[in-house]
Amino acid sequence: MTEFDIDQALALVAEAVRPYPPAALFQLADEGYHTPFEQLIACIISIRTYDEVTIPASRHLFAQARTPQQMAALTPQQIAQLIQASTFAERKAGQIHAIAQTLTAEYQNQLPCDRELILSFHGVGPKCANLTLGIACGQPAISVDTHVHRITNRWGYVHTNSPEQTMTALEAKLPPKYWLEINRLLVPFGKHICQPRVPRCTACPLFTICPRLGVRSYR
Ligand code: SF4
């Protein structure tokens, strides 16, 4: 079997997603919310939350506080109210407030581009750490969410059972120039074309090169 051509696939995906809005964190970065702190906070808000909710909730919060010091000056209850449309708003508000307090007290009111520090915060996993490092810090980091995991397996580019395994597999074979790009491209592609249950394969520009592994029915 010939190896899946990732260069060709990602070029086709880039064309296919052009009409759709970018994923939440990229959209917010385009709007100017591109500091490591803002990206991390937006990513926490985005956990188990649709982009259509994450984007306005983040804007709402950042209208009141954009730095750790400003955020720490709010109460967790005020933060929860500002992001209330997001899933688990109260729990996230507590995490956001605690992060802001630590950064204000110990890191000169800034979030450094330090992977270990970012991962040490309660409620922050590799996906948010890598998106923050990739978008705000320009560091090569792969962020694997459910879309990236599902689609790269359908392509047969990786053969894995969890997003964590996919991240490790991609780190071993994906060219670094695509490390940030793969998340930017596959999130809208997964939302609009290679959808979870019944993908739109007949409308997909990858139809002739995709083995559609694990796809039981498509339209
Ligand atoms: S052909 Fe189907 S399974 Fe393959 S990438 Fe396109 S939509 Fe996804």
mmCIF file with all atom_site columns, C-alpha atoms and ligand atoms in Angstrom:
data_model
loop_
_atom_site.group_PDB
_atom_site.id
_atom_site.type_symbol
_atom_site.label_atom_id
_atom_site.label_alt_id
_atom_site.label_comp_id
_atom_site.label_asym_id
_atom_site.label_entity_id
_atom_site.label_seq_id
_atom_site.pdbx_PDB_ins_code
_atom_site.Cartn_x
_atom_site.Cartn_y
_atom_site.Cartn_z
_atom_site.occupancy
_atom_site.B_iso_or_equiv
_atom_site.pdbx_formal_charge
_atom_site.auth_seq_id
_atom_site.auth_comp_id
_atom_site.auth_asym_id
_atom_site.auth_atom_id
_atom_site.pdbx_PDB_model_num
ATOM   1   C  CA  . MET A 1 1   ? 0.000   0.000  0.000  1.00 0.00 ? 1   MET A CA  1
ATOM   2   C  CA  . THR A 1 2   ? 1.378   3.434  -0.883 1.00 0.00 ? 2   THR A CA  1
ATOM   3   C  CA  . GLU A 1 3   ? 2.036   5.888  1.942  1.00 0.00 ? 3   GLU A CA  1
ATOM   4   C  CA  . PHE A 1 4   ? -0.641  8.531  2.432  1.00 0.00 ? 4   PHE A CA  1
ATOM   5   C  CA  . ASP A 1 5   ? 0.564   11.783 0.835  1.00 0.00 ? 5   ASP A CA  1
ATOM   6   C  CA  . ILE A 1 6   ? 0.260   14.299 3.682  1.00 0.00 ? 6   ILE A CA  1
ATOM   7   C  CA  . ASP A 1 7   ? 1.517   17.246 1.570  1.00 0.00 ? 7   ASP A CA  1
ATOM   8   C  CA  . GLN A 1 8   ? -1.164  16.690 -1.041 1.00 0.00 ? 8   GLN A CA  1
ATOM   9   C  CA  . ALA A 1 9   ? -3.838  16.018 1.578  1.00 0.00 ? 9   ALA A CA  1
ATOM   10  C  CA  . LEU A 1 10  ? -3.186  19.183 3.580  1.00 0.00 ? 10  LEU A CA  1
ATOM   11  C  CA  . ALA A 1 11  ? -3.036  21.310 0.434  1.00 0.00 ? 11  ALA A CA  1
ATOM   12  C  CA  . LEU A 1 12  ? -6.467  19.965 -0.559 1.00 0.00 ? 12  LEU A CA  1
ATOM   13  C  CA  . VAL A 1 13  ? -7.833  20.496 2.950  1.00 0.00 ? 13  VAL A CA  1
ATOM   14  C  CA  . ALA A 1 14  ? -6.552  24.098 2.955  1.00 0.00 ? 14  ALA A CA  1
ATOM   15  C  CA  . GLU A 1 15  ? -8.584  24.736 -0.207 1.00 0.00 ? 15  GLU A CA  1
ATOM   16  C  CA  . ALA A 1 16  ? -11.646 22.944 1.163  1.00 0.00 ? 16  ALA A CA  1
ATOM   17  C  CA  . VAL A 1 17  ? -11.821 24.919 4.433  1.00 0.00 ? 17  VAL A CA  1
ATOM   18  C  CA  . ARG A 1 18  ? -11.319 28.324 2.853  1.00 0.00 ? 18  ARG A CA  1
ATOM   19  C  CA  . PRO A 1 19  ? -15.067 29.198 3.007  1.00 0.00 ? 19  PRO A CA  1
ATOM   20  C  CA  . TYR A 1 20  ? -15.378 28.313 6.704  1.00 0.00 ? 20  TYR A CA  1
ATOM   21  C  CA  . PRO A 1 21  ? -14.479 30.354 9.788  1.00 0.00 ? 21  PRO A CA  1
ATOM   22  C  CA  . PRO A 1 22  ? -11.230 29.423 11.546 1.00 0.00 ? 22  PRO A CA  1
ATOM   23  C  CA  . ALA A 1 23  ? -11.239 27.459 14.799 1.00 0.00 ? 23  ALA A CA  1
ATOM   24  C  CA  . ALA A 1 24  ? -11.897 29.541 17.918 1.00 0.00 ? 24  ALA A CA  1
ATOM   25  C  CA  . LEU A 1 25  ? -8.348  30.157 19.120 1.00 0.00 ? 25  LEU A CA  1
ATOM   26  C  CA  . PHE A 1 26  ? -7.086  31.086 15.666 1.00 0.00 ? 26  PHE A CA  1
ATOM   27  C  CA  . GLN A 1 27  ? -10.063 33.410 15.221 1.00 0.00 ? 27  GLN A CA  1
ATOM   28  C  CA  . LEU A 1 28  ? -9.363  35.094 18.572 1.00 0.00 ? 28  LEU A CA  1
ATOM   29  C  CA  . ALA A 1 29  ? -5.662  35.432 17.717 1.00 0.00 ? 29  ALA A CA  1
ATOM   30  C  CA  . ASP A 1 30  ? -6.649  37.098 14.434 1.00 0.00 ? 30  ASP A CA  1
ATOM   31  C  CA  . GLU A 1 31  ? -8.757  39.543 16.466 1.00 0.00 ? 31  GLU A CA  1
ATOM   32  C  CA  . GLY A 1 32  ? -5.704  40.511 18.557 1.00 0.00 ? 32  GLY A CA  1
ATOM   33  C  CA  . TYR A 1 33  ? -6.075  38.165 21.531 1.00 0.00 ? 33  TYR A CA  1
ATOM   34  C  CA  . HIS A 1 34  ? -2.747  36.517 20.885 1.00 0.00 ? 34  HIS A CA  1
ATOM   35  C  CA  . THR A 1 35  ? -0.756  36.728 24.107 1.00 0.00 ? 35  THR A CA  1
ATOM   36  C  CA  . PRO A 1 36  ? 0.091   33.382 25.749 1.00 0.00 ? 36  PRO A CA  1
ATOM   37  C  CA  . PHE A 1 37  ? -2.189  34.298 28.663 1.00 0.00 ? 37  PHE A CA  1
ATOM   38  C  CA  . GLU A 1 38  ? -5.165  35.148 26.445 1.00 0.00 ? 38  GLU A CA  1
ATOM   39  C  CA  . GLN A 1 39  ? -4.705  32.027 24.330 1.00 0.00 ? 39  GLN A CA  1
ATOM   40  C  CA  . LEU A 1 40  ? -4.479  29.777 27.380 1.00 0.00 ? 40  LEU A CA  1
ATOM   41  C  CA  . ILE A 1 41  ? -7.565  31.317 28.969 1.00 0.00 ? 41  ILE A CA  1
ATOM   42  C  CA  . ALA A 1 42  ? -9.536  31.042 25.706 1.00 0.00 ? 42  ALA A CA  1
ATOM   43  C  CA  . CYS A 1 43  ? -8.484  27.404 25.404 1.00 0.00 ? 43  CYS A CA  1
ATOM   44  C  CA  . ILE A 1 44  ? -9.738  26.644 28.919 1.00 0.00 ? 44  ILE A CA  1
ATOM   45  C  CA  . ILE A 1 45  ? -13.045 28.313 28.010 1.00 0.00 ? 45  ILE A CA  1
ATOM   46  C  CA  . SER A 1 46  ? -13.179 26.179 24.837 1.00 0.00 ? 46  SER A CA  1
ATOM   47  C  CA  . ILE A 1 47  ? -13.008 22.821 26.632 1.00 0.00 ? 47  ILE A CA  1
ATOM   48  C  CA  . ARG A 1 48  ? -16.177 20.851 25.798 1.00 0.00 ? 48  ARG A CA  1
ATOM   49  C  CA  . THR A 1 49  ? -17.667 24.036 24.378 1.00 0.00 ? 49  THR A CA  1
ATOM   50  C  CA  . TYR A 1 50  ? -18.625 24.900 20.803 1.00 0.00 ? 50  TYR A CA  1
ATOM   51  C  CA  . ASP A 1 51  ? -16.606 27.548 18.989 1.00 0.00 ? 51  ASP A CA  1
ATOM   52  C  CA  . GLU A 1 52  ? -19.807 29.542 18.538 1.00 0.00 ? 52  GLU A CA  1
ATOM   53  C  CA  . VAL A 1 53  ? -19.912 29.871 22.348 1.00 0.00 ? 53  VAL A CA  1
ATOM   54  C  CA  . THR A 1 54  ? -16.169 30.037 23.069 1.00 0.00 ? 54  THR A CA  1
ATOM   55  C  CA  . ILE A 1 55  ? -15.551 33.068 20.862 1.00 0.00 ? 55  ILE A CA  1
ATOM   56  C  CA  . PRO A 1 56  ? -18.186 35.426 22.350 1.00 0.00 ? 56  PRO A CA  1
ATOM   57  C  CA  . ALA A 1 57  ? -17.524 34.180 25.914 1.00 0.00 ? 57  ALA A CA  1
ATOM   58  C  CA  . SER A 1 58  ? -13.796 34.899 25.503 1.00 0.00 ? 58  SER A CA  1
ATOM   59  C  CA  . ARG A 1 59  ? -14.457 38.338 24.019 1.00 0.00 ? 59  ARG A CA  1
ATOM   60  C  CA  . HIS A 1 60  ? -16.809 39.057 26.897 1.00 0.00 ? 60  HIS A CA  1
ATOM   61  C  CA  . LEU A 1 61  ? -14.187 38.118 29.495 1.00 0.00 ? 61  LEU A CA  1
ATOM   62  C  CA  . PHE A 1 62  ? -11.328 39.924 27.734 1.00 0.00 ? 62  PHE A CA  1
ATOM   63  C  CA  . ALA A 1 63  ? -13.436 43.097 27.590 1.00 0.00 ? 63  ALA A CA  1
ATOM   64  C  CA  . GLN A 1 64  ? -13.036 43.151 31.384 1.00 0.00 ? 64  GLN A CA  1
ATOM   65  C  CA  . ALA A 1 65  ? -9.582  41.625 31.838 1.00 0.00 ? 65  ALA A CA  1
ATOM   66  C  CA  . ARG A 1 66  ? -6.738  40.881 29.427 1.00 0.00 ? 66  ARG A CA  1
ATOM   67  C  CA  . THR A 1 67  ? -3.770  40.500 31.779 1.00 0.00 ? 67  THR A CA  1
ATOM   68  C  CA  . PRO A 1 68  ? -3.221  38.184 34.744 1.00 0.00 ? 68  PRO A CA  1
ATOM   69  C  CA  . GLN A 1 69  ? -3.387  41.138 37.134 1.00 0.00 ? 69  GLN A CA  1
ATOM   70  C  CA  . GLN A 1 70  ? -6.683  42.386 35.709 1.00 0.00 ? 70  GLN A CA  1
ATOM   71  C  CA  . MET A 1 71  ? -8.066  38.830 35.795 1.00 0.00 ? 71  MET A CA  1
ATOM   72  C  CA  . ALA A 1 72  ? -6.933  38.232 39.384 1.00 0.00 ? 72  ALA A CA  1
ATOM   73  C  CA  . ALA A 1 73  ? -8.721  41.432 40.396 1.00 0.00 ? 73  ALA A CA  1
ATOM   74  C  CA  . LEU A 1 74  ? -12.041 39.848 39.377 1.00 0.00 ? 74  LEU A CA  1
ATOM   75  C  CA  . THR A 1 75  ? -13.673 37.307 41.666 1.00 0.00 ? 75  THR A CA  1
ATOM   76  C  CA  . PRO A 1 76  ? -14.176 33.726 40.446 1.00 0.00 ? 76  PRO A CA  1
ATOM   77  C  CA  . GLN A 1 77  ? -17.915 34.461 40.538 1.00 0.00 ? 77  GLN A CA  1
ATOM   78  C  CA  . GLN A 1 78  ? -17.495 37.460 38.233 1.00 0.00 ? 78  GLN A CA  1
ATOM   79  C  CA  . ILE A 1 79  ? -15.397 35.375 35.832 1.00 0.00 ? 79  ILE A CA  1
ATOM   80  C  CA  . ALA A 1 80  ? -18.014 32.607 35.903 1.00 0.00 ? 80  ALA A CA  1
ATOM   81  C  CA  . GLN A 1 81  ? -20.699 35.127 35.045 1.00 0.00 ? 81  GLN A CA  1
ATOM   82  C  CA  . LEU A 1 82  ? -18.705 36.519 32.124 1.00 0.00 ? 82  LEU A CA  1
ATOM   83  C  CA  . ILE A 1 83  ? -18.138 33.034 30.643 1.00 0.00 ? 83  ILE A CA  1
ATOM   84  C  CA  . GLN A 1 84  ? -21.421 31.542 31.785 1.00 0.00 ? 84  GLN A CA  1
ATOM   85  C  CA  . ALA A 1 85  ? -22.376 30.248 28.329 1.00 0.00 ? 85  ALA A CA  1
ATOM   86  C  CA  . SER A 1 86  ? -19.328 27.961 28.407 1.00 0.00 ? 86  SER A CA  1
ATOM   87  C  CA  . THR A 1 87  ? -19.594 24.396 29.743 1.00 0.00 ? 87  THR A CA  1
ATOM   88  C  CA  . PHE A 1 88  ? -18.446 24.022 33.385 1.00 0.00 ? 88  PHE A CA  1
ATOM   89  C  CA  . ALA A 1 89  ? -18.211 27.833 33.690 1.00 0.00 ? 89  ALA A CA  1
ATOM   90  C  CA  . GLU A 1 90  ? -17.809 27.836 37.465 1.00 0.00 ? 90  GLU A CA  1
ATOM   91  C  CA  . ARG A 1 91  ? -15.067 25.240 37.540 1.00 0.00 ? 91  ARG A CA  1
ATOM   92  C  CA  . LYS A 1 92  ? -13.222 26.989 34.691 1.00 0.00 ? 92  LYS A CA  1
ATOM   93  C  CA  . ALA A 1 93  ? -13.598 30.360 36.434 1.00 0.00 ? 93  ALA A CA  1
ATOM   94  C  CA  . GLY A 1 94  ? -11.865 28.980 39.517 1.00 0.00 ? 94  GLY A CA  1
ATOM   95  C  CA  . GLN A 1 95  ? -9.019  27.596 37.390 1.00 0.00 ? 95  GLN A CA  1
ATOM   96  C  CA  . ILE A 1 96  ? -8.658  30.850 35.450 1.00 0.00 ? 96  ILE A CA  1
ATOM   97  C  CA  . HIS A 1 97  ? -8.606  32.901 38.634 1.00 0.00 ? 97  HIS A CA  1
ATOM   98  C  CA  . ALA A 1 98  ? -5.973  30.646 40.237 1.00 0.00 ? 98  ALA A CA  1
ATOM   99  C  CA  . ILE A 1 99  ? -3.740  30.862 37.137 1.00 0.00 ? 99  ILE A CA  1
ATOM   100 C  CA  . ALA A 1 100 ? -4.078  34.654 37.092 1.00 0.00 ? 100 ALA A CA  1
ATOM   101 C  CA  . GLN A 1 101 ? -3.152  34.885 40.773 1.00 0.00 ? 101 GLN A CA  1
ATOM   102 C  CA  . THR A 1 102 ? -0.031  32.740 40.309 1.00 0.00 ? 102 THR A CA  1
ATOM   103 C  CA  . LEU A 1 103 ? 1.122   34.729 37.274 1.00 0.00 ? 103 LEU A CA  1
ATOM   104 C  CA  . THR A 1 104 ? 0.521   38.033 39.032 1.00 0.00 ? 104 THR A CA  1
ATOM   105 C  CA  . ALA A 1 105 ? 2.369   37.005 42.172 1.00 0.00 ? 105 ALA A CA  1
ATOM   106 C  CA  . GLU A 1 106 ? 5.235   34.981 40.709 1.00 0.00 ? 106 GLU A CA  1
ATOM   107 C  CA  . TYR A 1 107 ? 5.679   35.739 36.988 1.00 0.00 ? 107 TYR A CA  1
ATOM   108 C  CA  . GLN A 1 108 ? 5.515   39.532 36.643 1.00 0.00 ? 108 GLN A CA  1
ATOM   109 C  CA  . ASN A 1 109 ? 1.961   39.588 35.332 1.00 0.00 ? 109 ASN A CA  1
ATOM   110 C  CA  . GLN A 1 110 ? 2.819   37.442 32.286 1.00 0.00 ? 110 GLN A CA  1
ATOM   111 C  CA  . LEU A 1 111 ? 2.529   33.863 31.133 1.00 0.00 ? 111 LEU A CA  1
ATOM   112 C  CA  . PRO A 1 112 ? 5.982   32.733 29.964 1.00 0.00 ? 112 PRO A CA  1
ATOM   113 C  CA  . CYS A 1 113 ? 6.240   30.354 27.000 1.00 0.00 ? 113 CYS A CA  1
ATOM   114 C  CA  . ASP A 1 114 ? 7.158   27.522 29.334 1.00 0.00 ? 114 ASP A CA  1
ATOM   115 C  CA  . ARG A 1 115 ? 5.528   24.183 28.605 1.00 0.00 ? 115 ARG A CA  1
ATOM   116 C  CA  . GLU A 1 116 ? 6.198   22.728 32.033 1.00 0.00 ? 116 GLU A CA  1
ATOM   117 C  CA  . LEU A 1 117 ? 4.690   25.741 33.798 1.00 0.00 ? 117 LEU A CA  1
ATOM   118 C  CA  . ILE A 1 118 ? 1.630   25.762 31.537 1.00 0.00 ? 118 ILE A CA  1
ATOM   119 C  CA  . LEU A 1 119 ? 1.041   22.055 32.116 1.00 0.00 ? 119 LEU A CA  1
ATOM   120 C  CA  . SER A 1 120 ? 1.393   22.529 35.873 1.00 0.00 ? 120 SER A CA  1
ATOM   121 C  CA  . PHE A 1 121 ? -1.821  24.564 36.017 1.00 0.00 ? 121 PHE A CA  1
ATOM   122 C  CA  . HIS A 1 122 ? -4.911  22.744 37.190 1.00 0.00 ? 122 HIS A CA  1
ATOM   123 C  CA  . GLY A 1 123 ? -7.288  22.072 34.280 1.00 0.00 ? 123 GLY A CA  1
ATOM   124 C  CA  . VAL A 1 124 ? -4.666  22.470 31.530 1.00 0.00 ? 124 VAL A CA  1
ATOM   125 C  CA  . GLY A 1 125 ? -3.765  19.452 29.401 1.00 0.00 ? 125 GLY A CA  1
ATOM   126 C  CA  . PRO A 1 126 ? -1.446  18.924 26.430 1.00 0.00 ? 126 PRO A CA  1
ATOM   127 C  CA  . LYS A 1 127 ? -4.035  20.198 23.921 1.00 0.00 ? 127 LYS A CA  1
ATOM   128 C  CA  . CYS A 1 128 ? -4.286  23.664 25.477 1.00 0.00 ? 128 CYS A CA  1
ATOM   129 C  CA  . ALA A 1 129 ? -0.580  23.801 26.295 1.00 0.00 ? 129 ALA A CA  1
ATOM   130 C  CA  . ASN A 1 130 ? 0.335   23.026 22.701 1.00 0.00 ? 130 ASN A CA  1
ATOM   131 C  CA  . LEU A 1 131 ? -2.167  25.430 21.188 1.00 0.00 ? 131 LEU A CA  1
ATOM   132 C  CA  . THR A 1 132 ? -0.870  28.210 23.436 1.00 0.00 ? 132 THR A CA  1
ATOM   133 C  CA  . LEU A 1 133 ? 2.746   27.426 22.602 1.00 0.00 ? 133 LEU A CA  1
ATOM   134 C  CA  . GLY A 1 134 ? 1.971   27.085 18.904 1.00 0.00 ? 134 GLY A CA  1
ATOM   135 C  CA  . ILE A 1 135 ? -0.247  30.126 18.360 1.00 0.00 ? 135 ILE A CA  1
ATOM   136 C  CA  . ALA A 1 136 ? 1.100   32.605 20.928 1.00 0.00 ? 136 ALA A CA  1
ATOM   137 C  CA  . CYS A 1 137 ? 4.729   31.532 21.243 1.00 0.00 ? 137 CYS A CA  1
ATOM   138 C  CA  . GLY A 1 138 ? 5.481   30.324 17.713 1.00 0.00 ? 138 GLY A CA  1
ATOM   139 C  CA  . GLN A 1 139 ? 6.882   27.078 19.105 1.00 0.00 ? 139 GLN A CA  1
ATOM   140 C  CA  . PRO A 1 140 ? 6.406   23.878 17.120 1.00 0.00 ? 140 PRO A CA  1
ATOM   141 C  CA  . ALA A 1 141 ? 3.724   21.957 18.996 1.00 0.00 ? 141 ALA A CA  1
ATOM   142 C  CA  . ILE A 1 142 ? 0.967   19.636 17.792 1.00 0.00 ? 142 ILE A CA  1
ATOM   143 C  CA  . SER A 1 143 ? -2.444  20.082 19.318 1.00 0.00 ? 143 SER A CA  1
ATOM   144 C  CA  . VAL A 1 144 ? -4.604  17.008 18.851 1.00 0.00 ? 144 VAL A CA  1
ATOM   145 C  CA  . ASP A 1 145 ? -8.303  17.290 19.478 1.00 0.00 ? 145 ASP A CA  1
ATOM   146 C  CA  . THR A 1 146 ? -11.046 14.875 18.503 1.00 0.00 ? 146 THR A CA  1
ATOM   147 C  CA  . HIS A 1 147 ? -11.068 16.114 14.868 1.00 0.00 ? 147 HIS A CA  1
ATOM   148 C  CA  . VAL A 1 148 ? -7.316  15.721 14.330 1.00 0.00 ? 148 VAL A CA  1
ATOM   149 C  CA  . HIS A 1 149 ? -7.419  12.286 15.983 1.00 0.00 ? 149 HIS A CA  1
ATOM   150 C  CA  . ARG A 1 150 ? -10.382 11.007 13.952 1.00 0.00 ? 150 ARG A CA  1
ATOM   151 C  CA  . ILE A 1 151 ? -9.288  12.326 10.568 1.00 0.00 ? 151 ILE A CA  1
ATOM   152 C  CA  . THR A 1 152 ? -5.638  11.279 10.664 1.00 0.00 ? 152 THR A CA  1
ATOM   153 C  CA  . ASN A 1 153 ? -6.832  7.769  11.557 1.00 0.00 ? 153 ASN A CA  1
ATOM   154 C  CA  . ARG A 1 154 ? -9.359  7.731  8.703  1.00 0.00 ? 154 ARG A CA  1
ATOM   155 C  CA  . TRP A 1 155 ? -6.479  8.660  6.425  1.00 0.00 ? 155 TRP A CA  1
ATOM   156 C  CA  . GLY A 1 156 ? -4.429  5.764  7.788  1.00 0.00 ? 156 GLY A CA  1
ATOM   157 C  CA  . TYR A 1 157 ? -1.685  8.305  8.475  1.00 0.00 ? 157 TYR A CA  1
ATOM   158 C  CA  . VAL A 1 158 ? -1.681  7.113  12.091 1.00 0.00 ? 158 VAL A CA  1
ATOM   159 C  CA  . HIS A 1 159 ? -3.223  4.050  13.726 1.00 0.00 ? 159 HIS A CA  1
ATOM   160 C  CA  . THR A 1 160 ? -4.084  5.067  17.272 1.00 0.00 ? 160 THR A CA  1
ATOM   161 C  CA  . ASN A 1 161 ? -6.788  4.748  19.907 1.00 0.00 ? 161 ASN A CA  1
ATOM   162 C  CA  . SER A 1 162 ? -6.684  8.104  21.683 1.00 0.00 ? 162 SER A CA  1
ATOM   163 C  CA  . PRO A 1 163 ? -5.781  11.744 21.005 1.00 0.00 ? 163 PRO A CA  1
ATOM   164 C  CA  . GLU A 1 164 ? -2.738  11.315 23.277 1.00 0.00 ? 164 GLU A CA  1
ATOM   165 C  CA  . GLN A 1 165 ? -1.458  8.412  21.158 1.00 0.00 ? 165 GLN A CA  1
ATOM   166 C  CA  . THR A 1 166 ? -2.156  10.423 18.022 1.00 0.00 ? 166 THR A CA  1
ATOM   167 C  CA  . MET A 1 167 ? -0.083  13.305 19.329 1.00 0.00 ? 167 MET A CA  1
ATOM   168 C  CA  . THR A 1 168 ? 2.886   10.996 19.953 1.00 0.00 ? 168 THR A CA  1
ATOM   169 C  CA  . ALA A 1 169 ? 2.475   9.323  16.551 1.00 0.00 ? 169 ALA A CA  1
ATOM   170 C  CA  . LEU A 1 170 ? 2.245   12.664 14.748 1.00 0.00 ? 170 LEU A CA  1
ATOM   171 C  CA  . GLU A 1 171 ? 5.292   14.020 16.564 1.00 0.00 ? 171 GLU A CA  1
ATOM   172 C  CA  . ALA A 1 172 ? 7.219   11.075 15.150 1.00 0.00 ? 172 ALA A CA  1
ATOM   173 C  CA  . LYS A 1 173 ? 6.192   11.475 11.500 1.00 0.00 ? 173 LYS A CA  1
ATOM   174 C  CA  . LEU A 1 174 ? 4.465   14.776 10.683 1.00 0.00 ? 174 LEU A CA  1
ATOM   175 C  CA  . PRO A 1 175 ? 6.866   17.350 9.158  1.00 0.00 ? 175 PRO A CA  1
ATOM   176 C  CA  . PRO A 1 176 ? 7.315   20.207 11.706 1.00 0.00 ? 176 PRO A CA  1
ATOM   177 C  CA  . LYS A 1 177 ? 6.036   22.809 9.207  1.00 0.00 ? 177 LYS A CA  1
ATOM   178 C  CA  . TYR A 1 178 ? 2.582   21.260 9.686  1.00 0.00 ? 178 TYR A CA  1
ATOM   179 C  CA  . TRP A 1 179 ? 2.617   20.959 13.487 1.00 0.00 ? 179 TRP A CA  1
ATOM   180 C  CA  . LEU A 1 180 ? 0.488   24.034 14.146 1.00 0.00 ? 180 LEU A CA  1
ATOM   181 C  CA  . GLU A 1 181 ? -1.166  23.956 10.735 1.00 0.00 ? 181 GLU A CA  1
ATOM   182 C  CA  . ILE A 1 182 ? -2.741  20.530 11.194 1.00 0.00 ? 182 ILE A CA  1
ATOM   183 C  CA  . ASN A 1 183 ? -4.966  21.809 13.996 1.00 0.00 ? 183 ASN A CA  1
ATOM   184 C  CA  . ARG A 1 184 ? -5.824  25.001 12.132 1.00 0.00 ? 184 ARG A CA  1
ATOM   185 C  CA  . LEU A 1 185 ? -6.876  22.971 9.073  1.00 0.00 ? 185 LEU A CA  1
ATOM   186 C  CA  . LEU A 1 186 ? -8.476  19.846 10.507 1.00 0.00 ? 186 LEU A CA  1
ATOM   187 C  CA  . VAL A 1 187 ? -10.791 21.493 13.031 1.00 0.00 ? 187 VAL A CA  1
ATOM   188 C  CA  . PRO A 1 188 ? -12.931 23.286 10.399 1.00 0.00 ? 188 PRO A CA  1
ATOM   189 C  CA  . PHE A 1 189 ? -12.472 20.325 8.013  1.00 0.00 ? 189 PHE A CA  1
ATOM   190 C  CA  . GLY A 1 190 ? -13.805 17.980 10.715 1.00 0.00 ? 190 GLY A CA  1
ATOM   191 C  CA  . LYS A 1 191 ? -16.704 20.247 11.571 1.00 0.00 ? 191 LYS A CA  1
ATOM   192 C  CA  . HIS A 1 192 ? -17.888 20.790 8.025  1.00 0.00 ? 192 HIS A CA  1
ATOM   193 C  CA  . ILE A 1 193 ? -16.674 17.925 5.793  1.00 0.00 ? 193 ILE A CA  1
ATOM   194 C  CA  . CYS A 1 194 ? -15.041 14.950 7.510  1.00 0.00 ? 194 CYS A CA  1
ATOM   195 C  CA  . GLN A 1 195 ? -17.695 14.921 10.189 1.00 0.00 ? 195 GLN A CA  1
ATOM   196 C  CA  . PRO A 1 196 ? -17.731 12.399 13.041 1.00 0.00 ? 196 PRO A CA  1
ATOM   197 C  CA  . ARG A 1 197 ? -20.755 10.222 12.272 1.00 0.00 ? 197 ARG A CA  1
ATOM   198 C  CA  . VAL A 1 198 ? -21.434 10.402 8.549  1.00 0.00 ? 198 VAL A CA  1
ATOM   199 C  CA  . PRO A 1 199 ? -18.680 12.270 6.704  1.00 0.00 ? 199 PRO A CA  1
ATOM   200 C  CA  . ARG A 1 200 ? -19.387 14.124 3.456  1.00 0.00 ? 200 ARG A CA  1
ATOM   201 C  CA  . CYS A 1 201 ? -17.011 11.985 1.398  1.00 0.00 ? 201 CYS A CA  1
ATOM   202 C  CA  . THR A 1 202 ? -18.705 12.530 -1.955 1.00 0.00 ? 202 THR A CA  1
ATOM   203 C  CA  . ALA A 1 203 ? -18.121 16.279 -1.582 1.00 0.00 ? 203 ALA A CA  1
ATOM   204 C  CA  . CYS A 1 204 ? -14.572 15.821 -0.245 1.00 0.00 ? 204 CYS A CA  1
ATOM   205 C  CA  . PRO A 1 205 ? -11.582 16.714 -2.440 1.00 0.00 ? 205 PRO A CA  1
ATOM   206 C  CA  . LEU A 1 206 ? -9.618  13.869 -0.835 1.00 0.00 ? 206 LEU A CA  1
ATOM   207 C  CA  . PHE A 1 207 ? -12.082 11.205 -1.988 1.00 0.00 ? 207 PHE A CA  1
ATOM   208 C  CA  . THR A 1 208 ? -9.672  9.499  -4.391 1.00 0.00 ? 208 THR A CA  1
ATOM   209 C  CA  . ILE A 1 209 ? -6.682  9.470  -2.052 1.00 0.00 ? 209 ILE A CA  1
ATOM   210 C  CA  . CYS A 1 210 ? -8.424  8.699  1.265  1.00 0.00 ? 210 CYS A CA  1
ATOM   211 C  CA  . PRO A 1 211 ? -8.770  5.047  2.366  1.00 0.00 ? 211 PRO A CA  1
ATOM   212 C  CA  . ARG A 1 212 ? -11.678 6.063  4.681  1.00 0.00 ? 212 ARG A CA  1
ATOM   213 C  CA  . LEU A 1 213 ? -10.538 3.654  7.378  1.00 0.00 ? 213 LEU A CA  1
ATOM   214 C  CA  . GLY A 1 214 ? -13.287 2.947  9.912  1.00 0.00 ? 214 GLY A CA  1
ATOM   215 C  CA  . VAL A 1 215 ? -15.901 4.896  7.939  1.00 0.00 ? 215 VAL A CA  1
ATOM   216 C  CA  . ARG A 1 216 ? -19.005 2.720  7.847  1.00 0.00 ? 216 ARG A CA  1
ATOM   217 C  CA  . SER A 1 217 ? -21.252 5.053  5.888  1.00 0.00 ? 217 SER A CA  1
ATOM   218 C  CA  . TYR A 1 218 ? -20.783 8.330  4.142  1.00 0.00 ? 218 TYR A CA  1
ATOM   219 C  CA  . ARG A 1 219 ? -22.710 10.737 2.007  1.00 0.00 ? 219 ARG A CA  1
HETATM 220 S  S1  . SF4 B 2 .   ? -12.956 11.096 1.893  1.00 0.00 ? 1   SF4 B S1  1
HETATM 221 FE FE1 . SF4 B 2 .   ? -14.359 11.031 3.651  1.00 0.00 ? 1   SF4 B FE1 1
HETATM 222 S  S2  . SF4 B 2 .   ? -13.185 10.086 5.305  1.00 0.00 ? 1   SF4 B S2  1
HETATM 223 FE FE2 . SF4 B 2 .   ? -11.713 10.776 3.762  1.00 0.00 ? 1   SF4 B FE2 1
HETATM 224 S  S3  . SF4 B 2 .   ? -11.109 12.828 4.401  1.00 0.00 ? 1   SF4 B S3  1
HETATM 225 FE FE3 . SF4 B 2 .   ? -12.799 13.073 2.973  1.00 0.00 ? 1   SF4 B FE3 1
HETATM 226 S  S4  . SF4 B 2 .   ? -14.640 13.178 4.242  1.00 0.00 ? 1   SF4 B S4  1
HETATM 227 FE FE4 . SF4 B 2 .   ? -12.982 12.308 5.511  1.00 0.00 ? 1   SF4 B FE4 1
#
